[in-house]
Amino acid sequence: MNADILLGLQWGDEGKGKIVDVLTPKYDIIARFQGGPNAGHTLVFNNVKHVLHTIPSGIFRANAMNVIGNGVVIDPYIFKEEIDKLVAHGIDVKSKIIISSKAHIIMPSHKALDEAYENDKGDKKIGSTKKGIGPTYTDKIARTGLRVGDILLDFNAIYNSRKQQHAKILANYSYSFDIVAYEQKWFEGIALIKSMQIIDTEYYINKQLRSGKSVLCEGAQGTLLDIEFGSYPFVTSSNTISAGACVGLGISPKVVGKVFGIFKAYCTRVGSGPFPTELFDETGALMQKYGNEFGSTTGRPRRCGWLDLVALKYAIMLNGVTQLFMMKIDVMNTFDTIKVCTGYSYKGEVIDYMPNDIEGVVPVYKEFKGWNCELPSNSYADLPQEIKTYIEFIETETGVPVQIISTGPEREKTIIR
Ligand code: IMP
């Protein structure tokens, strides 16, 4: 079997939680390949809202196995909190999760470093979630990281030597995060991880694929936050694109099957960084209000703006997207006019690519008539012609079919074509 990949095509928060709910029943294994507790995937089951940060979304399915791959970074404190909440809801967590021995661990001092570095940036802040993501990946690349497999070795000695290294750096910075206060629960999290299934997940996944099992690789954040191709330095510290699934799980590009790209019918961004189509007017405020655009991890309001086709095409190219899933189109139900950015005005000409100095671009828009009505739940044929025109324009421009259209937060408000 192939491994399919589901990922966000914008700046994260595209609505992956709802879609994994639609997709996971079709897969035997759900695998996270990058990111960590900076992510927040919101799923609603039996009228209870769950926000998953590190745990793959297959955890609510009776027969799915959930893999936390080597590319993920785990904060044991947050991981334990997540698990405790799921257990309280009667979910059998331990038997359904396997963790890569090669995944890196976020230490309390990584969180302090994240805060210290952000503080130090003054007005150039990235808007990090301050979950310790950047410093943990920094240590991974610097070959000074702490890995899950270390829990099975002389862990305290390795931990203390890393912590001392961090203390030397932190001595030069100001921060308020209390490392010692965090440590107690963090070590409880380490004990919990130690009691779970820690294996070399790359062998597991490849063996399962060979035996005919289906795998869904679940991305976090979004393509435009990718460390290589996002609007650097306003990015996260991992590879959020489809190639990240190969690196973050140990699978070959040859086994990759479909690449599902999720995007919102408009754009949002949380944290700092360029956002060419950002709206500072009433329309942007309405998108934020109707779309409930507030971060599920940090609660921060999300910046809102029109759909950016230049950015979307870039994301489709980088990921090799085979199917598009369009989310939250209902948020624009009351708008008289819908705009889509089709190019950028840049240094006196109109361009159709994202230049490296993206700050300098001005969007060029095409306008569409709004539909001004409530939308049917599950029939494409019954959609107003104005929406069909909008969707078909996106398909023509991108060359990729829009296979799923989400017309509301509820599970049944999902049009599958
Ligand atoms: P970090 O990954 O916490 O270091 O944050 C780096 C940037 O990515 C910041 O602008 C964050 O707001 C953004 N970011 C990180 N994770 C997410 C996410 O899951 N959704 C949306 N934005 C995110």
Short mmCIF file of C-alpha atoms and ligand atoms in Angstrom, two decimals:
data_model
loop_
_atom_site.label_atom_id
_atom_site.label_comp_id
_atom_site.label_asym_id
_atom_site.label_seq_id
_atom_site.Cartn_x
_atom_site.Cartn_y
_atom_site.Cartn_z
CA MET A 1 0.00 0.00 0.00
CA ASN A 2 0.94 3.64 -0.31
CA ALA A 3 1.30 6.27 2.35
CA ASP A 4 -1.00 9.23 1.68
CA ILE A 5 -0.20 12.65 3.09
CA LEU A 6 -2.57 15.26 4.47
CA LEU A 7 -1.18 18.74 4.97
CA GLY A 8 -2.01 22.43 5.14
CA LEU A 9 -1.27 24.68 2.16
CA GLN A 10 -1.33 28.04 3.93
CA TRP A 11 -0.03 29.30 7.29
CA GLY A 12 -1.58 26.52 9.37
CA ASP A 13 -5.04 26.32 10.95
CA GLU A 14 -6.66 25.27 7.68
CA GLY A 15 -9.04 22.90 9.48
CA LYS A 16 -7.07 19.67 9.40
CA GLY A 17 -8.90 18.39 12.49
CA LYS A 18 -12.24 18.20 10.69
CA ILE A 19 -10.76 16.51 7.64
CA VAL A 20 -8.82 13.86 9.52
CA ASP A 21 -12.15 13.00 11.08
CA VAL A 22 -13.48 12.35 7.57
CA LEU A 23 -10.33 10.55 6.38
CA THR A 24 -9.07 8.49 9.35
CA PRO A 25 -11.70 5.73 9.11
CA LYS A 26 -10.12 4.79 5.78
CA TYR A 27 -6.63 4.21 7.25
CA ASP A 28 -4.99 1.60 9.49
CA ILE A 29 -2.21 3.87 10.70
CA ILE A 30 -2.13 7.63 11.29
CA ALA A 31 1.38 9.06 11.61
CA ARG A 32 2.58 12.50 12.67
CA PHE A 33 5.88 13.43 10.99
CA GLN A 34 6.87 16.91 12.20
CA GLY A 35 6.08 19.70 14.63
CA GLY A 36 5.02 19.27 18.20
CA PRO A 37 2.85 21.01 20.76
CA ASN A 38 2.84 24.21 18.67
CA ALA A 39 0.10 22.41 16.71
CA GLY A 40 -3.50 22.19 17.84
CA HIS A 41 -5.83 19.89 15.93
CA THR A 42 -9.38 20.34 17.11
CA LEU A 43 -11.73 17.37 16.84
CA VAL A 44 -15.25 17.02 18.20
CA PHE A 45 -16.41 13.55 19.30
CA ASN A 46 -19.67 12.80 21.09
CA ASN A 47 -20.16 16.54 21.58
CA VAL A 48 -16.82 16.84 23.39
CA LYS A 49 -14.15 19.12 21.91
CA HIS A 50 -10.64 17.63 21.94
CA VAL A 51 -7.51 19.57 21.00
CA LEU A 52 -4.62 17.29 20.04
CA HIS A 53 -1.11 18.73 20.08
CA THR A 54 1.26 15.79 19.69
CA ILE A 55 -1.02 12.79 19.42
CA PRO A 56 -2.16 11.76 15.92
CA SER A 57 -5.86 12.20 15.15
CA GLY A 58 -6.47 8.46 14.69
CA ILE A 59 -6.60 8.13 18.49
CA PHE A 60 -10.41 8.29 18.41
CA ARG A 61 -10.68 5.34 16.03
CA ALA A 62 -10.97 1.90 17.61
CA ASN A 63 -8.74 0.07 15.14
CA ALA A 64 -6.21 2.69 14.07
CA MET A 65 -2.60 2.69 15.25
CA ASN A 66 -1.02 6.09 15.87
CA VAL A 67 2.63 6.76 15.20
CA ILE A 68 4.63 9.68 16.58
CA GLY A 69 7.46 9.76 14.07
CA ASN A 70 11.12 10.68 14.41
CA GLY A 71 10.45 14.15 12.94
CA VAL A 72 8.15 15.15 15.83
CA VAL A 73 9.31 16.98 18.96
CA ILE A 74 7.59 15.94 22.19
CA ASP A 75 7.10 17.92 25.38
CA PRO A 76 6.53 15.19 28.02
CA TYR A 77 4.59 17.61 30.25
CA ILE A 78 2.08 18.50 27.51
CA PHE A 79 2.04 14.94 26.19
CA LYS A 80 1.02 13.61 29.62
CA GLU A 81 -1.70 16.23 29.93
CA GLU A 82 -3.06 15.22 26.53
CA ILE A 83 -3.01 11.55 27.45
CA ASP A 84 -4.62 12.12 30.86
CA LYS A 85 -7.50 14.00 29.21
CA LEU A 86 -8.06 11.26 26.65
CA VAL A 87 -7.94 8.54 29.32
CA ALA A 88 -10.50 10.53 31.35
CA HIS A 89 -12.79 10.25 28.30
CA GLY A 90 -12.39 6.50 28.30
CA ILE A 91 -9.95 6.27 25.40
CA ASP A 92 -7.47 3.42 25.52
CA VAL A 93 -4.42 5.45 24.66
CA LYS A 94 -1.36 3.39 25.54
CA SER A 95 -2.09 0.44 23.29
CA LYS A 96 -2.81 2.72 20.33
CA ILE A 97 0.31 4.89 20.23
CA ILE A 98 3.85 4.02 19.27
CA ILE A 99 6.65 6.52 19.63
CA SER A 100 9.83 6.76 17.62
CA SER A 101 13.00 6.24 19.65
CA LYS A 102 14.49 8.94 17.41
CA ALA A 103 11.90 11.67 18.17
CA HIS A 104 13.42 14.59 20.04
CA ILE A 105 12.31 15.75 23.48
CA ILE A 106 11.49 19.34 24.35
CA MET A 107 13.23 20.11 27.66
CA PRO A 108 12.02 22.74 30.13
CA SER A 109 15.17 24.71 29.32
CA HIS A 110 14.20 24.66 25.61
CA LYS A 111 11.04 26.51 26.56
CA ALA A 112 13.06 29.04 28.52
CA LEU A 113 15.38 29.47 25.51
CA ASP A 114 12.40 29.97 23.18
CA GLU A 115 11.12 32.78 25.39
CA ALA A 116 14.60 34.25 25.88
CA TYR A 117 15.31 34.36 22.12
CA GLU A 118 11.88 35.86 21.36
CA ASN A 119 12.34 38.55 24.03
CA ASP A 120 15.73 39.35 22.61
CA LYS A 121 14.30 39.99 19.13
CA GLY A 122 12.52 43.16 20.29
CA ASP A 123 10.17 44.36 17.51
CA LYS A 124 11.41 41.58 15.16
CA LYS A 125 9.58 38.83 17.07
CA ILE A 126 8.48 35.76 15.09
CA GLY A 127 5.42 35.33 17.27
CA SER A 128 6.55 31.86 18.36
CA THR A 129 4.11 29.76 20.35
CA LYS A 130 6.96 29.56 22.92
CA LYS A 131 6.55 25.80 23.20
CA GLY A 132 10.30 25.26 22.81
CA ILE A 133 10.03 24.12 19.18
CA GLY A 134 12.85 26.21 17.67
CA PRO A 135 15.49 25.48 20.37
CA THR A 136 14.67 21.73 20.29
CA TYR A 137 15.12 21.48 16.53
CA THR A 138 18.24 23.66 16.87
CA ASP A 139 19.74 21.09 19.25
CA LYS A 140 18.72 18.29 16.89
CA ILE A 141 20.62 19.88 14.00
CA ALA A 142 23.54 20.81 16.29
CA ARG A 143 23.67 17.13 17.33
CA THR A 144 23.15 18.02 20.98
CA GLY A 145 19.50 16.96 21.30
CA LEU A 146 17.76 14.69 23.76
CA ARG A 147 15.86 11.82 22.15
CA VAL A 148 13.09 9.50 23.28
CA GLY A 149 15.52 6.58 23.02
CA ASP A 150 17.68 8.26 25.69
CA ILE A 151 14.90 7.55 28.21
CA LEU A 152 15.93 3.91 28.04
CA LEU A 153 19.60 4.79 28.73
CA ASP A 154 21.23 6.75 31.57
CA PHE A 155 18.63 9.45 31.09
CA ASN A 156 19.28 11.69 34.10
CA ALA A 157 22.97 12.04 33.27
CA ILE A 158 22.21 12.95 29.63
CA TYR A 159 19.44 15.34 30.70
CA ASN A 160 21.60 17.15 33.25
CA SER A 161 24.48 17.63 30.85
CA ARG A 162 22.12 19.17 28.24
CA LYS A 163 20.48 21.31 30.88
CA GLN A 164 23.87 22.67 31.96
CA GLN A 165 24.67 23.62 28.39
CA HIS A 166 21.39 25.51 28.18
CA ALA A 167 22.05 27.23 31.51
CA LYS A 168 25.28 28.69 30.10
CA ILE A 169 23.37 30.24 27.22
CA LEU A 170 20.43 31.37 29.35
CA ALA A 171 22.78 33.25 31.69
CA ASN A 172 23.09 35.88 28.95
CA TYR A 173 19.35 36.39 28.43
CA SER A 174 16.26 37.51 30.28
CA TYR A 175 13.24 35.21 30.62
CA SER A 176 10.57 34.42 33.17
CA PHE A 177 9.85 30.73 32.48
CA ASP A 178 10.32 28.67 35.68
CA ILE A 179 12.35 25.61 34.66
CA VAL A 180 12.34 24.01 38.12
CA ALA A 181 8.58 24.36 38.58
CA TYR A 182 8.00 22.73 35.17
CA GLU A 183 10.41 19.87 35.79
CA GLN A 184 8.30 17.85 38.22
CA LYS A 185 5.42 17.23 35.82
CA TRP A 186 7.84 17.00 32.94
CA PHE A 187 9.59 14.05 34.64
CA GLU A 188 6.19 12.46 35.27
CA GLY A 189 5.71 12.72 31.51
CA ILE A 190 9.07 11.06 30.95
CA ALA A 191 7.99 8.16 33.22
CA LEU A 192 4.78 7.85 31.21
CA ILE A 193 6.64 7.77 27.87
CA LYS A 194 8.98 5.13 29.32
CA SER A 195 5.95 2.93 30.02
CA MET A 196 4.74 3.25 26.41
CA GLN A 197 5.77 1.53 23.18
CA ILE A 198 9.09 3.10 22.10
CA ILE A 199 10.38 1.55 18.89
CA ASP A 200 12.16 2.31 15.63
CA THR A 201 8.96 3.41 13.91
CA GLU A 202 10.58 3.56 10.45
CA TYR A 203 10.80 -0.26 10.46
CA TYR A 204 7.25 -0.54 11.74
CA ILE A 205 5.71 1.72 9.08
CA ASN A 206 7.59 0.17 6.18
CA LYS A 207 6.67 -3.33 7.34
CA GLN A 208 3.01 -2.36 7.65
CA LEU A 209 3.01 -0.80 4.17
CA ARG A 210 4.55 -3.98 2.72
CA SER A 211 1.87 -6.08 4.38
CA GLY A 212 -0.90 -4.03 2.75
CA LYS A 213 -1.81 -1.65 5.57
CA SER A 214 -2.78 1.92 4.71
CA VAL A 215 -0.97 4.89 6.25
CA LEU A 216 -2.09 8.51 6.50
CA CYS A 217 0.74 10.94 7.28
CA GLU A 218 -0.74 13.86 9.19
CA GLY A 219 1.00 17.20 8.75
CA ALA A 220 0.95 20.04 11.25
CA GLN A 221 1.23 23.81 10.73
CA GLY A 222 1.20 24.68 7.01
CA THR A 223 3.35 24.86 3.89
CA LEU A 224 3.98 28.60 4.19
CA LEU A 225 5.53 28.00 7.63
CA ASP A 226 8.04 25.48 6.24
CA ILE A 227 11.61 26.10 7.42
CA GLU A 228 12.94 26.00 3.82
CA PHE A 229 10.16 27.52 1.74
CA GLY A 230 8.08 29.59 4.17
CA SER A 231 8.53 33.32 4.67
CA TYR A 232 11.81 32.93 6.55
CA PRO A 233 12.50 33.79 9.36
CA PHE A 234 8.75 33.94 10.17
CA VAL A 235 8.40 30.17 9.95
CA THR A 236 8.38 27.15 12.21
CA SER A 237 11.49 24.98 12.54
CA SER A 238 10.41 21.83 10.69
CA ASN A 239 9.62 20.68 7.15
CA THR A 240 5.88 21.04 6.88
CA ILE A 241 5.81 20.03 3.19
CA SER A 242 5.16 16.52 1.85
CA ALA A 243 8.88 15.71 1.67
CA GLY A 244 8.85 16.15 5.46
CA ALA A 245 6.76 12.98 5.70
CA CYS A 246 9.59 10.95 4.13
CA VAL A 247 12.22 12.44 6.43
CA GLY A 248 10.02 12.52 9.52
CA LEU A 249 8.87 8.91 9.24
CA GLY A 250 11.61 7.13 7.32
CA ILE A 251 9.57 6.29 4.23
CA SER A 252 10.77 6.48 0.66
CA PRO A 253 9.23 8.92 -1.87
CA LYS A 254 8.34 5.81 -3.88
CA VAL A 255 5.67 4.80 -1.35
CA VAL A 256 3.93 8.17 -1.29
CA GLY A 257 0.48 7.97 -2.86
CA LYS A 258 -2.03 10.80 -2.70
CA VAL A 259 -1.20 14.21 -1.30
CA PHE A 260 -4.27 15.91 0.13
CA GLY A 261 -3.83 19.69 0.37
CA ILE A 262 -6.13 21.59 2.70
CA PHE A 263 -6.78 25.29 2.32
CA LYS A 264 -9.30 27.78 3.60
CA ALA A 265 -11.47 29.70 1.12
CA TYR A 266 -9.66 32.77 2.52
CA CYS A 267 -6.33 33.07 4.36
CA THR A 268 -5.29 33.41 7.98
CA ARG A 269 -2.00 33.76 9.74
CA VAL A 270 -1.13 33.80 13.44
CA GLY A 271 2.10 35.38 14.63
CA SER A 272 4.26 37.81 12.68
CA GLY A 273 5.47 37.73 9.09
CA PRO A 274 4.41 38.77 5.60
CA PHE A 275 0.80 38.23 4.54
CA PRO A 276 0.17 39.97 1.19
CA THR A 277 -3.64 39.71 1.16
CA GLU A 278 -4.17 40.64 4.83
CA LEU A 279 -7.26 42.79 5.44
CA PHE A 280 -7.32 45.53 8.06
CA ASP A 281 -10.94 46.47 7.42
CA GLU A 282 -14.46 45.36 8.33
CA THR A 283 -14.29 42.38 5.93
CA GLY A 284 -11.19 41.01 7.72
CA ALA A 285 -12.92 41.52 11.08
CA LEU A 286 -15.96 39.59 9.80
CA MET A 287 -13.76 36.70 8.61
CA GLN A 288 -12.22 36.56 12.07
CA LYS A 289 -15.62 36.66 13.76
CA TYR A 290 -17.55 34.22 11.55
CA GLY A 291 -14.56 31.91 11.16
CA ASN A 292 -13.83 31.98 14.91
CA GLU A 293 -10.25 32.70 13.97
CA PHE A 294 -8.51 32.38 17.31
CA GLY A 295 -5.56 30.01 17.85
CA SER A 296 -6.41 26.61 19.37
CA THR A 297 -2.97 26.41 21.03
CA THR A 298 -2.40 30.01 22.13
CA GLY A 299 -5.85 31.63 21.80
CA ARG A 300 -4.29 34.47 19.82
CA PRO A 301 -6.51 36.21 17.21
CA ARG A 302 -5.59 35.18 13.68
CA ARG A 303 -4.92 37.75 10.99
CA CYS A 304 -7.37 37.33 8.07
CA GLY A 305 -7.33 38.11 4.34
CA TRP A 306 -8.44 37.05 0.87
CA LEU A 307 -7.38 33.79 -0.76
CA ASP A 308 -3.92 34.10 -2.29
CA LEU A 309 -3.68 31.95 -5.43
CA VAL A 310 -0.03 32.77 -6.01
CA ALA A 311 0.79 31.31 -2.59
CA LEU A 312 -1.61 28.40 -3.08
CA LYS A 313 -0.04 27.42 -6.41
CA TYR A 314 3.41 27.60 -4.79
CA ALA A 315 2.24 25.25 -2.02
CA ILE A 316 0.68 22.86 -4.55
CA MET A 317 3.94 22.77 -6.50
CA LEU A 318 6.11 22.12 -3.43
CA ASN A 319 3.88 19.33 -2.15
CA GLY A 320 2.76 17.62 -5.37
CA VAL A 321 -0.86 18.00 -4.26
CA THR A 322 -3.23 15.55 -5.97
CA GLN A 323 -6.51 16.64 -4.33
CA LEU A 324 -7.59 19.94 -2.83
CA PHE A 325 -9.89 20.23 0.19
CA MET A 326 -11.48 23.66 0.59
CA MET A 327 -12.51 24.62 4.12
CA LYS A 328 -14.77 27.23 5.69
CA ILE A 329 -16.37 28.62 2.55
CA ASP A 330 -19.49 29.34 4.65
CA VAL A 331 -17.54 32.07 6.50
CA MET A 332 -18.06 34.26 3.41
CA ASN A 333 -21.81 33.54 3.06
CA THR A 334 -22.79 37.16 3.71
CA PHE A 335 -20.14 38.86 1.56
CA ASP A 336 -21.37 40.75 -1.54
CA THR A 337 -18.00 40.48 -3.25
CA ILE A 338 -15.29 37.84 -2.93
CA LYS A 339 -11.75 38.66 -3.99
CA VAL A 340 -8.94 36.32 -4.99
CA CYS A 341 -5.33 37.36 -5.42
CA THR A 342 -4.16 36.17 -8.84
CA GLY A 343 -0.78 37.91 -9.03
CA TYR A 344 1.50 40.35 -7.26
CA SER A 345 2.50 43.80 -8.39
CA TYR A 346 6.23 43.83 -7.78
CA LYS A 347 8.93 46.26 -8.92
CA GLY A 348 6.68 47.70 -11.65
CA GLU A 349 5.35 44.44 -13.10
CA VAL A 350 2.75 41.81 -12.29
CA ILE A 351 4.32 38.48 -11.30
CA ASP A 352 2.80 35.04 -10.66
CA TYR A 353 5.40 33.70 -8.22
CA MET A 354 6.39 34.36 -4.59
CA PRO A 355 9.59 36.40 -4.60
CA ASN A 356 12.06 35.96 -1.78
CA ASP A 357 11.45 39.54 -0.58
CA ILE A 358 7.70 38.98 -0.40
CA GLU A 359 7.29 42.03 1.87
CA GLY A 360 7.52 44.21 -1.23
CA VAL A 361 4.50 42.82 -3.15
CA VAL A 362 1.03 44.30 -3.62
CA PRO A 363 -1.75 41.81 -4.46
CA VAL A 364 -3.65 42.00 -7.73
CA TYR A 365 -7.23 40.81 -7.31
CA LYS A 366 -9.96 39.22 -9.38
CA GLU A 367 -13.46 39.85 -8.04
CA PHE A 368 -16.31 37.37 -7.79
CA LYS A 369 -19.95 37.93 -6.96
CA GLY A 370 -20.89 36.67 -3.49
CA TRP A 371 -23.67 34.09 -3.00
CA ASN A 372 -25.37 35.68 0.00
CA CYS A 373 -27.16 32.61 1.31
CA GLU A 374 -26.86 29.63 3.63
CA LEU A 375 -25.26 26.60 1.97
CA PRO A 376 -26.56 23.08 1.48
CA SER A 377 -24.74 20.45 3.56
CA ASN A 378 -23.66 17.78 1.18
CA SER A 379 -24.62 18.34 -2.43
CA TYR A 380 -22.33 20.05 -4.93
CA ALA A 381 -25.14 20.26 -7.46
CA ASP A 382 -27.23 22.32 -5.01
CA LEU A 383 -24.52 24.91 -4.37
CA PRO A 384 -25.26 28.40 -5.71
CA GLN A 385 -23.72 29.07 -9.12
CA GLU A 386 -21.57 31.87 -7.66
CA ILE A 387 -19.69 29.35 -5.45
CA LYS A 388 -19.30 26.92 -8.31
CA THR A 389 -17.78 29.71 -10.41
CA TYR A 390 -15.37 30.49 -7.56
CA ILE A 391 -14.38 26.84 -7.05
CA GLU A 392 -14.04 26.07 -10.74
CA PHE A 393 -11.83 29.13 -11.18
CA ILE A 394 -9.51 27.78 -8.47
CA GLU A 395 -9.45 24.37 -10.16
CA THR A 396 -8.62 25.86 -13.55
CA GLU A 397 -5.90 28.07 -12.11
CA THR A 398 -4.27 25.31 -10.04
CA GLY A 399 -4.96 22.32 -12.28
CA VAL A 400 -5.98 20.29 -9.21
CA PRO A 401 -9.53 19.12 -8.41
CA VAL A 402 -11.29 20.45 -5.33
CA GLN A 403 -12.56 17.16 -3.97
CA ILE A 404 -13.94 18.19 -0.58
CA ILE A 405 -15.76 21.42 0.24
CA SER A 406 -16.52 22.08 3.89
CA THR A 407 -19.61 24.24 4.36
CA GLY A 408 -19.67 24.36 8.17
CA PRO A 409 -17.94 23.04 11.28
CA GLU A 410 -20.28 20.07 11.70
CA ARG A 411 -19.22 16.70 10.35
CA GLU A 412 -22.25 16.43 8.04
CA LYS A 413 -21.51 19.78 6.40
CA THR A 414 -18.98 18.23 4.07
CA ILE A 415 -19.45 17.98 0.32
CA ILE A 416 -17.42 15.14 -1.20
CA ARG A 417 -17.30 15.23 -5.00
P1 IMP B 1 6.88 28.08 16.60
O1 IMP B 1 6.67 26.92 15.70
O2 IMP B 1 6.12 27.96 17.90
O3 IMP B 1 8.32 28.42 16.82
O4 IMP B 1 6.25 29.38 15.89
C1 IMP B 1 6.77 29.90 14.68
C2 IMP B 1 5.66 30.55 13.85
O5 IMP B 1 4.78 29.53 13.38
C3 IMP B 1 4.79 31.53 14.63
O6 IMP B 1 4.39 32.58 13.75
C4 IMP B 1 3.59 30.71 15.03
O7 IMP B 1 2.44 31.51 15.24
C5 IMP B 1 3.45 29.80 13.82
N1 IMP B 1 2.83 28.52 14.15
C6 IMP B 1 3.40 27.47 14.79
N2 IMP B 1 2.56 26.45 14.89
C7 IMP B 1 1.42 26.83 14.30
C8 IMP B 1 0.16 26.17 14.05
O8 IMP B 1 -0.06 25.01 14.40
N3 IMP B 1 -0.77 26.91 13.37
C9 IMP B 1 -0.52 28.17 12.93
N4 IMP B 1 0.62 28.82 13.14
C10 IMP B 1 1.60 28.15 13.81
#
